[in-house]
Short mmCIF file of C-alpha atoms and ligand atoms in Angstrom, two decimals:
data_model
loop_
_atom_site.label_atom_id
_atom_site.label_comp_id
_atom_site.label_asym_id
_atom_site.label_seq_id
_atom_site.Cartn_x
_atom_site.Cartn_y
_atom_site.Cartn_z
CA MET A 19 -57.58 110.05 125.36
CA ILE A 20 -57.85 113.00 127.96
CA LEU A 21 -60.89 113.08 130.10
CA ILE A 22 -62.14 116.46 131.06
CA THR A 23 -64.71 116.34 134.01
CA GLY A 24 -66.80 119.47 134.66
CA ALA A 25 -66.17 120.12 131.03
CA THR A 26 -68.99 122.70 130.85
CA GLY A 27 -67.46 124.64 133.96
CA ALA A 28 -65.20 127.73 134.01
CA ILE A 29 -62.08 125.53 134.07
CA GLY A 30 -63.14 122.48 132.39
CA SER A 31 -64.46 124.33 129.29
CA GLN A 32 -61.30 126.33 128.83
CA THR A 33 -58.87 123.35 129.33
CA ALA A 34 -60.92 121.25 126.72
CA ARG A 35 -60.65 124.09 124.28
CA LEU A 36 -56.90 124.39 124.81
CA LEU A 37 -56.29 120.55 124.38
CA LEU A 38 -58.56 120.60 121.22
CA GLU A 39 -56.34 123.49 119.82
CA ARG A 40 -53.20 121.40 120.44
CA GLY A 41 -54.69 118.52 118.65
CA GLU A 42 -55.21 116.18 121.51
CA ALA A 43 -57.92 113.63 121.82
CA VAL A 44 -60.37 115.06 124.23
CA ARG A 45 -63.24 113.40 125.99
CA SER A 46 -65.75 116.08 127.52
CA MET A 47 -67.83 114.97 130.63
CA THR A 48 -71.04 116.64 131.44
CA ARG A 49 -74.55 115.60 132.64
CA ASP A 50 -75.81 117.33 129.52
CA PRO A 51 -73.92 116.47 126.35
CA SER A 52 -75.68 119.03 124.33
CA ARG A 53 -73.47 121.68 126.46
CA SER A 54 -70.14 120.00 125.61
CA PRO A 55 -67.36 122.39 124.71
CA GLY A 56 -66.07 119.73 122.01
CA GLY A 57 -64.14 116.69 121.59
CA GLU A 58 -66.11 113.38 122.32
CA ALA A 59 -69.11 114.32 124.61
CA VAL A 60 -69.76 111.61 127.49
CA GLN A 61 -72.78 111.73 129.77
CA ALA A 62 -71.75 110.98 133.15
CA ASP A 63 -72.84 112.10 136.81
CA PHE A 64 -70.48 112.11 139.93
CA GLU A 65 -73.42 110.17 141.49
CA ASP A 66 -73.56 107.39 139.27
CA PRO A 67 -70.46 105.16 139.36
CA ARG A 68 -71.47 103.27 136.23
CA SER A 69 -71.70 106.33 133.99
CA LEU A 70 -68.24 107.40 135.61
CA ARG A 71 -66.61 103.87 134.49
CA ARG A 72 -67.89 104.57 131.22
CA ALA A 73 -66.47 107.96 131.08
CA PHE A 74 -63.03 106.77 132.12
CA GLU A 75 -62.83 103.86 129.92
CA GLY A 76 -59.68 104.07 127.43
CA VAL A 77 -58.30 107.44 129.24
CA SER A 78 -54.77 107.91 129.72
CA ALA A 79 -54.97 111.19 131.79
CA ALA A 80 -57.88 113.12 133.40
CA LEU A 81 -58.71 116.45 134.85
CA LEU A 82 -60.74 115.89 137.93
CA LEU A 83 -62.90 118.60 138.94
CA THR A 84 -65.74 118.59 141.36
CA GLY A 85 -68.62 121.07 141.69
CA PHE A 86 -68.53 123.28 144.89
CA GLY A 87 -70.87 121.67 147.41
CA GLY A 88 -71.12 119.16 150.25
CA ARG A 89 -70.65 116.07 148.31
CA LEU A 90 -67.27 116.92 147.06
CA LYS A 91 -65.44 114.32 149.06
CA GLU A 92 -67.82 111.55 147.71
CA HIS A 93 -67.48 112.82 144.12
CA ASP A 94 -63.65 112.93 144.41
CA GLN A 95 -63.68 109.36 145.73
CA ALA A 96 -65.99 108.01 142.93
CA MET A 97 -64.00 109.53 140.21
CA ILE A 98 -60.55 108.16 141.81
CA GLU A 99 -62.13 104.60 141.90
CA ALA A 100 -63.32 105.08 138.20
CA ALA A 101 -59.97 106.22 137.31
CA GLY A 102 -58.16 103.39 138.93
CA ALA A 103 -60.40 100.82 137.54
CA ALA A 104 -59.73 102.26 133.93
CA GLY A 105 -55.91 102.04 134.53
CA VAL A 106 -55.65 106.18 134.04
CA LYS A 107 -51.84 106.87 134.27
CA LYS A 108 -52.34 110.67 135.42
CA VAL A 109 -54.74 112.89 137.28
CA VAL A 110 -54.72 116.66 137.50
CA LYS A 111 -56.97 117.70 140.59
CA LEU A 112 -58.43 121.24 140.51
CA SER A 113 -58.36 121.90 144.31
CA ALA A 114 -58.30 125.37 145.87
CA ILE A 115 -55.97 127.76 147.58
CA GLY A 116 -55.65 127.37 151.21
CA THR A 117 -56.58 123.70 151.10
CA GLY A 118 -55.49 121.94 154.27
CA ASP A 119 -55.44 125.27 156.29
CA SER A 120 -58.53 124.33 158.12
CA ASP A 121 -59.84 121.02 159.30
CA ASP A 122 -63.37 122.45 160.05
CA PRO A 123 -65.97 120.90 157.80
CA GLY A 124 -67.73 124.24 157.77
CA ASP A 125 -64.71 125.92 156.18
CA ALA A 126 -64.10 125.33 152.45
CA ARG A 127 -60.38 125.05 152.96
CA SER A 128 -60.88 121.52 154.35
CA TRP A 129 -63.22 120.35 151.55
CA HIS A 130 -60.42 119.23 149.11
CA VAL A 131 -58.38 117.56 151.51
CA PRO A 132 -59.83 114.06 151.27
CA GLY A 133 -59.75 114.07 147.54
CA GLU A 134 -56.10 115.13 147.55
CA GLU A 135 -55.14 112.50 149.93
CA ALA A 136 -57.05 109.73 148.19
CA ILE A 137 -55.22 110.63 144.90
CA LYS A 138 -51.81 110.52 146.61
CA ALA A 139 -52.88 107.27 147.89
CA SER A 140 -54.15 105.72 144.60
CA GLY A 141 -50.73 105.12 143.04
CA ILE A 142 -51.80 107.22 139.97
CA ALA A 143 -49.44 110.07 138.92
CA TRP A 144 -51.04 113.48 139.99
CA THR A 145 -50.71 117.07 140.07
CA MET A 146 -52.72 119.49 142.25
CA LEU A 147 -53.97 122.86 141.27
CA ARG A 148 -55.01 125.08 144.02
CA PRO A 149 -56.32 128.32 142.21
CA ALA A 150 -57.33 131.66 144.07
CA GLY A 151 -60.75 133.10 143.40
CA PHE A 152 -61.63 133.11 139.68
CA ALA A 153 -61.75 136.58 137.57
CA SER A 154 -64.87 134.76 136.08
CA ASN A 155 -66.87 135.04 139.53
CA SER A 156 -67.43 138.56 138.41
CA LEU A 157 -69.88 137.51 135.82
CA GLY A 158 -72.29 137.11 138.96
CA TRP A 159 -72.14 141.02 138.84
CA ALA A 160 -73.34 141.18 135.10
CA ALA A 161 -76.95 141.75 135.94
CA ALA A 162 -76.44 144.34 138.23
CA VAL A 163 -73.79 146.13 135.94
CA ARG A 164 -76.25 146.01 133.09
CA SER A 165 -79.31 147.33 135.23
CA GLY A 166 -77.02 150.04 136.67
CA GLY A 167 -77.63 148.81 140.27
CA PRO A 168 -74.81 148.65 142.86
CA ILE A 169 -72.59 145.64 142.99
CA PRO A 170 -72.72 143.79 146.38
CA ASN A 171 -69.64 143.56 148.42
CA PHE A 172 -69.52 140.94 151.10
CA THR A 173 -65.95 141.09 151.80
CA GLY A 174 -64.98 144.92 152.55
CA ASP A 175 -61.45 145.79 151.58
CA GLY A 176 -60.17 142.33 152.01
CA VAL A 177 -57.76 141.40 148.93
CA GLN A 178 -57.50 138.19 147.07
CA PRO A 179 -55.01 137.42 144.17
CA VAL A 180 -57.95 136.89 141.54
CA ILE A 181 -56.79 134.47 138.78
CA ASP A 182 -57.88 134.26 135.11
CA PRO A 183 -59.45 130.59 134.78
CA ARG A 184 -57.63 130.68 131.43
CA ASP A 185 -54.34 130.61 133.30
CA VAL A 186 -55.64 127.57 135.37
CA ALA A 187 -56.82 125.85 132.43
CA ALA A 188 -53.15 126.32 130.64
CA VAL A 189 -51.53 125.01 133.71
CA ALA A 190 -53.77 122.18 133.63
CA VAL A 191 -52.96 121.39 129.87
CA ALA A 192 -49.20 121.49 130.89
CA ALA A 193 -49.72 119.11 133.82
CA LEU A 194 -51.91 116.60 131.78
CA THR A 195 -49.50 116.48 128.75
CA THR A 196 -46.17 116.07 130.26
CA SER A 197 -44.59 114.39 133.25
CA ALA A 198 -42.80 117.62 134.40
CA HIS A 199 -45.46 118.60 137.07
CA ASP A 200 -45.97 115.04 138.44
CA SER A 201 -46.22 114.96 142.33
CA ARG A 202 -46.32 118.90 142.52
CA THR A 203 -48.93 120.92 144.21
CA TYR A 204 -49.14 124.53 142.80
CA ASP A 205 -50.86 127.53 144.37
CA LEU A 206 -52.25 129.61 141.40
CA THR A 207 -52.72 133.15 141.66
CA GLY A 208 -53.16 136.38 139.33
CA PRO A 209 -50.48 138.95 139.36
CA ASP A 210 -52.47 141.51 141.56
CA LEU A 211 -54.02 141.60 145.02
CA LEU A 212 -57.59 142.99 144.45
CA SER A 213 -60.61 143.91 146.76
CA VAL A 214 -64.08 143.70 145.51
CA PRO A 215 -63.98 147.61 144.96
CA ALA A 216 -60.63 147.37 143.29
CA GLN A 217 -62.07 144.86 140.78
CA VAL A 218 -65.22 147.19 140.33
CA SER A 219 -62.98 150.20 139.57
CA ILE A 220 -61.05 148.17 136.74
CA LEU A 221 -64.46 147.09 135.58
CA ALA A 222 -65.65 150.65 135.50
CA LYS A 223 -62.50 151.74 133.59
CA VAL A 224 -62.89 149.07 130.93
CA LEU A 225 -66.62 149.79 130.31
CA GLY A 226 -66.19 153.54 130.51
CA ARG A 227 -68.80 154.26 132.95
CA PRO A 228 -69.12 154.61 136.82
CA LEU A 229 -70.19 151.64 138.88
CA GLU A 230 -70.89 151.57 142.62
CA THR A 231 -70.44 148.98 145.32
CA VAL A 232 -72.64 148.46 148.31
CA GLU A 233 -71.23 146.79 151.43
CA ILE A 234 -73.60 144.01 152.67
CA PRO A 235 -73.11 142.75 156.18
CA ILE A 236 -72.50 139.02 156.12
CA GLU A 237 -75.49 138.23 158.37
CA ALA A 238 -77.85 140.18 155.91
CA ALA A 239 -76.26 138.13 153.06
CA LYS A 240 -76.94 134.92 154.80
CA GLU A 241 -80.32 135.71 155.54
CA GLN A 242 -80.89 136.75 151.83
CA MET A 243 -79.38 133.31 150.75
CA LEU A 244 -81.46 131.32 153.14
CA ALA A 245 -84.73 133.15 152.17
CA SER A 246 -83.89 132.23 148.51
CA GLY A 247 -83.86 128.60 149.45
CA ALA A 248 -80.00 127.88 149.50
CA ASP A 249 -78.74 124.96 151.51
CA PRO A 250 -77.77 126.36 155.02
CA SER A 251 -74.67 124.25 155.32
CA LEU A 252 -73.52 125.89 151.97
CA VAL A 253 -74.60 129.31 153.48
CA ALA A 254 -72.55 128.73 156.45
CA VAL A 255 -69.46 127.94 154.54
CA ALA A 256 -69.83 130.99 152.26
CA ALA A 257 -70.22 133.08 155.11
CA THR A 258 -67.06 131.47 156.71
CA GLY A 259 -65.08 132.42 153.46
CA TRP A 260 -66.50 135.97 153.24
CA THR A 261 -65.64 136.61 157.03
CA MET A 262 -62.09 135.26 156.33
CA LEU A 263 -61.69 137.33 153.41
CA LYS A 264 -63.10 140.32 155.08
CA GLU A 265 -60.91 140.17 158.12
CA VAL A 266 -57.78 138.87 156.76
CA GLY A 267 -58.10 138.74 152.84
CA TRP A 268 -55.71 136.40 150.93
CA PRO A 269 -52.42 138.66 150.64
CA HIS A 270 -50.38 136.12 148.92
CA LEU A 271 -49.00 135.86 145.30
CA SER A 272 -47.44 132.78 143.83
CA ASP A 273 -45.14 132.71 140.70
CA ALA A 274 -46.35 129.19 139.77
CA VAL A 275 -48.22 130.48 136.53
CA GLN A 276 -44.99 132.25 135.42
CA SER A 277 -42.83 129.06 136.18
CA VAL A 278 -45.02 126.50 134.54
CA LEU A 279 -46.11 128.68 131.54
CA GLY A 280 -42.92 130.79 131.21
CA ARG A 281 -44.88 134.16 131.09
CA PRO A 282 -46.91 136.27 133.72
CA ALA A 283 -50.24 135.47 134.98
CA THR A 284 -53.00 137.34 132.98
CA SER A 285 -54.16 140.58 134.72
CA TYR A 286 -57.88 140.98 135.84
CA GLU A 287 -58.00 144.07 133.49
CA SER A 288 -57.26 141.70 130.58
CA TRP A 289 -60.02 139.15 131.63
CA VAL A 290 -62.50 141.94 131.87
CA ARG A 291 -61.51 143.40 128.26
CA ASP A 292 -62.07 139.96 126.73
CA HIS A 293 -65.49 139.62 128.59
CA ARG A 294 -66.71 143.15 128.42
CA ALA A 295 -69.54 142.09 126.15
CA ALA A 296 -71.18 139.94 129.22
CA PHE A 297 -71.45 143.29 131.12
CA SER A 298 -72.94 145.49 128.20
N1 LIG B 25 -64.80 129.70 141.58
C1 LIG B 25 -63.82 129.97 142.29
O1 LIG B 25 -63.31 131.08 142.48
C2 LIG B 25 -62.69 128.84 142.63
C3 LIG B 25 -61.58 129.04 143.30
C4 LIG B 25 -60.73 127.98 143.61
C5 LIG B 25 -61.28 126.76 143.42
N2 LIG B 25 -62.50 126.49 142.82
C6 LIG B 25 -62.89 124.93 142.75
O2 LIG B 25 -63.33 125.00 141.44
C7 LIG B 25 -64.21 123.78 141.34
C8 LIG B 25 -65.42 124.21 140.41
O3 LIG B 25 -64.64 124.46 139.16
P1 LIG B 25 -65.50 125.43 138.12
O4 LIG B 25 -65.70 126.74 138.54
O5 LIG B 25 -64.74 125.15 136.91
O6 LIG B 25 -66.71 124.73 137.93
P2 LIG B 25 -68.10 125.44 137.68
O7 LIG B 25 -67.88 126.43 136.64
O8 LIG B 25 -68.71 125.62 138.77
O9 LIG B 25 -68.94 124.08 136.98
C9 LIG B 25 -69.26 122.86 137.76
C10 LIG B 25 -69.04 121.74 136.74
O10 LIG B 25 -69.05 120.64 137.41
C11 LIG B 25 -69.92 119.70 136.68
N3 LIG B 25 -70.80 119.07 137.59
C12 LIG B 25 -71.62 119.62 138.79
N4 LIG B 25 -72.37 118.42 139.29
C13 LIG B 25 -72.03 117.45 138.60
C14 LIG B 25 -72.56 115.97 138.65
N5 LIG B 25 -73.22 115.79 139.77
N6 LIG B 25 -71.92 115.30 137.80
C15 LIG B 25 -71.14 115.46 136.83
N7 LIG B 25 -70.67 116.63 136.60
C16 LIG B 25 -71.20 117.69 137.54
C17 LIG B 25 -70.87 120.61 135.89
O11 LIG B 25 -71.09 119.93 134.68
P3 LIG B 25 -72.76 119.92 134.10
O12 LIG B 25 -73.50 120.67 134.78
O13 LIG B 25 -72.53 120.08 132.62
O14 LIG B 25 -73.19 118.36 134.31
C18 LIG B 25 -70.09 121.87 135.36
O15 LIG B 25 -69.03 121.33 134.34
C19 LIG B 25 -64.73 123.51 142.73
O16 LIG B 25 -64.04 122.25 143.21
C20 LIG B 25 -63.96 124.80 143.62
O17 LIG B 25 -63.69 124.39 144.87
C21 LIG B 25 -63.29 127.46 142.57
#
């Protein structure tokens, strides 16, 4: 049995789908089983150790996924304890590119470090996946695209190697179902370095109509988020990330998708073509 935590999310849902297509036994963990992507649904919460013990019972391998937020360290720790108690043989952790490049708790690049370290100390076989920004983050622009409004750009001309979540999921499946990727840490990127305006111009080409971006100063974006009730510590982390992307970008490509899957990483344009309905 393979447990997928975060099974309703961008990566978990795709990983569950791919595993089910292969005929693997899958248990999909969510707080709301009515949203399960398939397989055996299990209700559990990162905050509830008893529910995690139930979710990990009888599991041989697990995708460990924690939602973005200030409790990531505690959630990782709770899942590692549940996995250890259940005798899980292998965990694949969804981490993030740049993990370990900062030890500032106000910088998201420090957030996955405790979870990665705890897994390595647990004695369970592991693979760390450190993806770049997901193509699916563009779904956050769908309302603006549909209403014809400009798409907010917090990161200027800063580039990042946007990755298709389906590629992250395919690598997760390879790591969950063989031992070939044990003790490996993979930076996962798409094939191209793209700024927000470059992504929007691809979106416009695929949709066949012009789209505009509007640069939002980071201070103004922070004020908007705080005014809408966002957690101040998360706003600060988001602002640190935008500033880094705006000033330096993330100008690195990795060949890990090609080397694990034996095919090139999927382009942003392909992701947009497959999701154009969400923008129409
Ligand atoms: N987005 C990016 O560009 C990006 C890039 C690199 C790395 N990452 C990493 O990816 C991770 C997020 O993955 P994702 O984007 O696939 O997730 P997502 O789409 O944001 O979904 C979050 C998932 O976590 C589950 N979840 C949240 N709180 C939970 C709780 N208290 N108990 C149980 N489950 C809970 C949700 O399940 P339910 O709501 O169904 O319970 C949902 O399935 C983060 O760790 C982030 O650092 C993201």
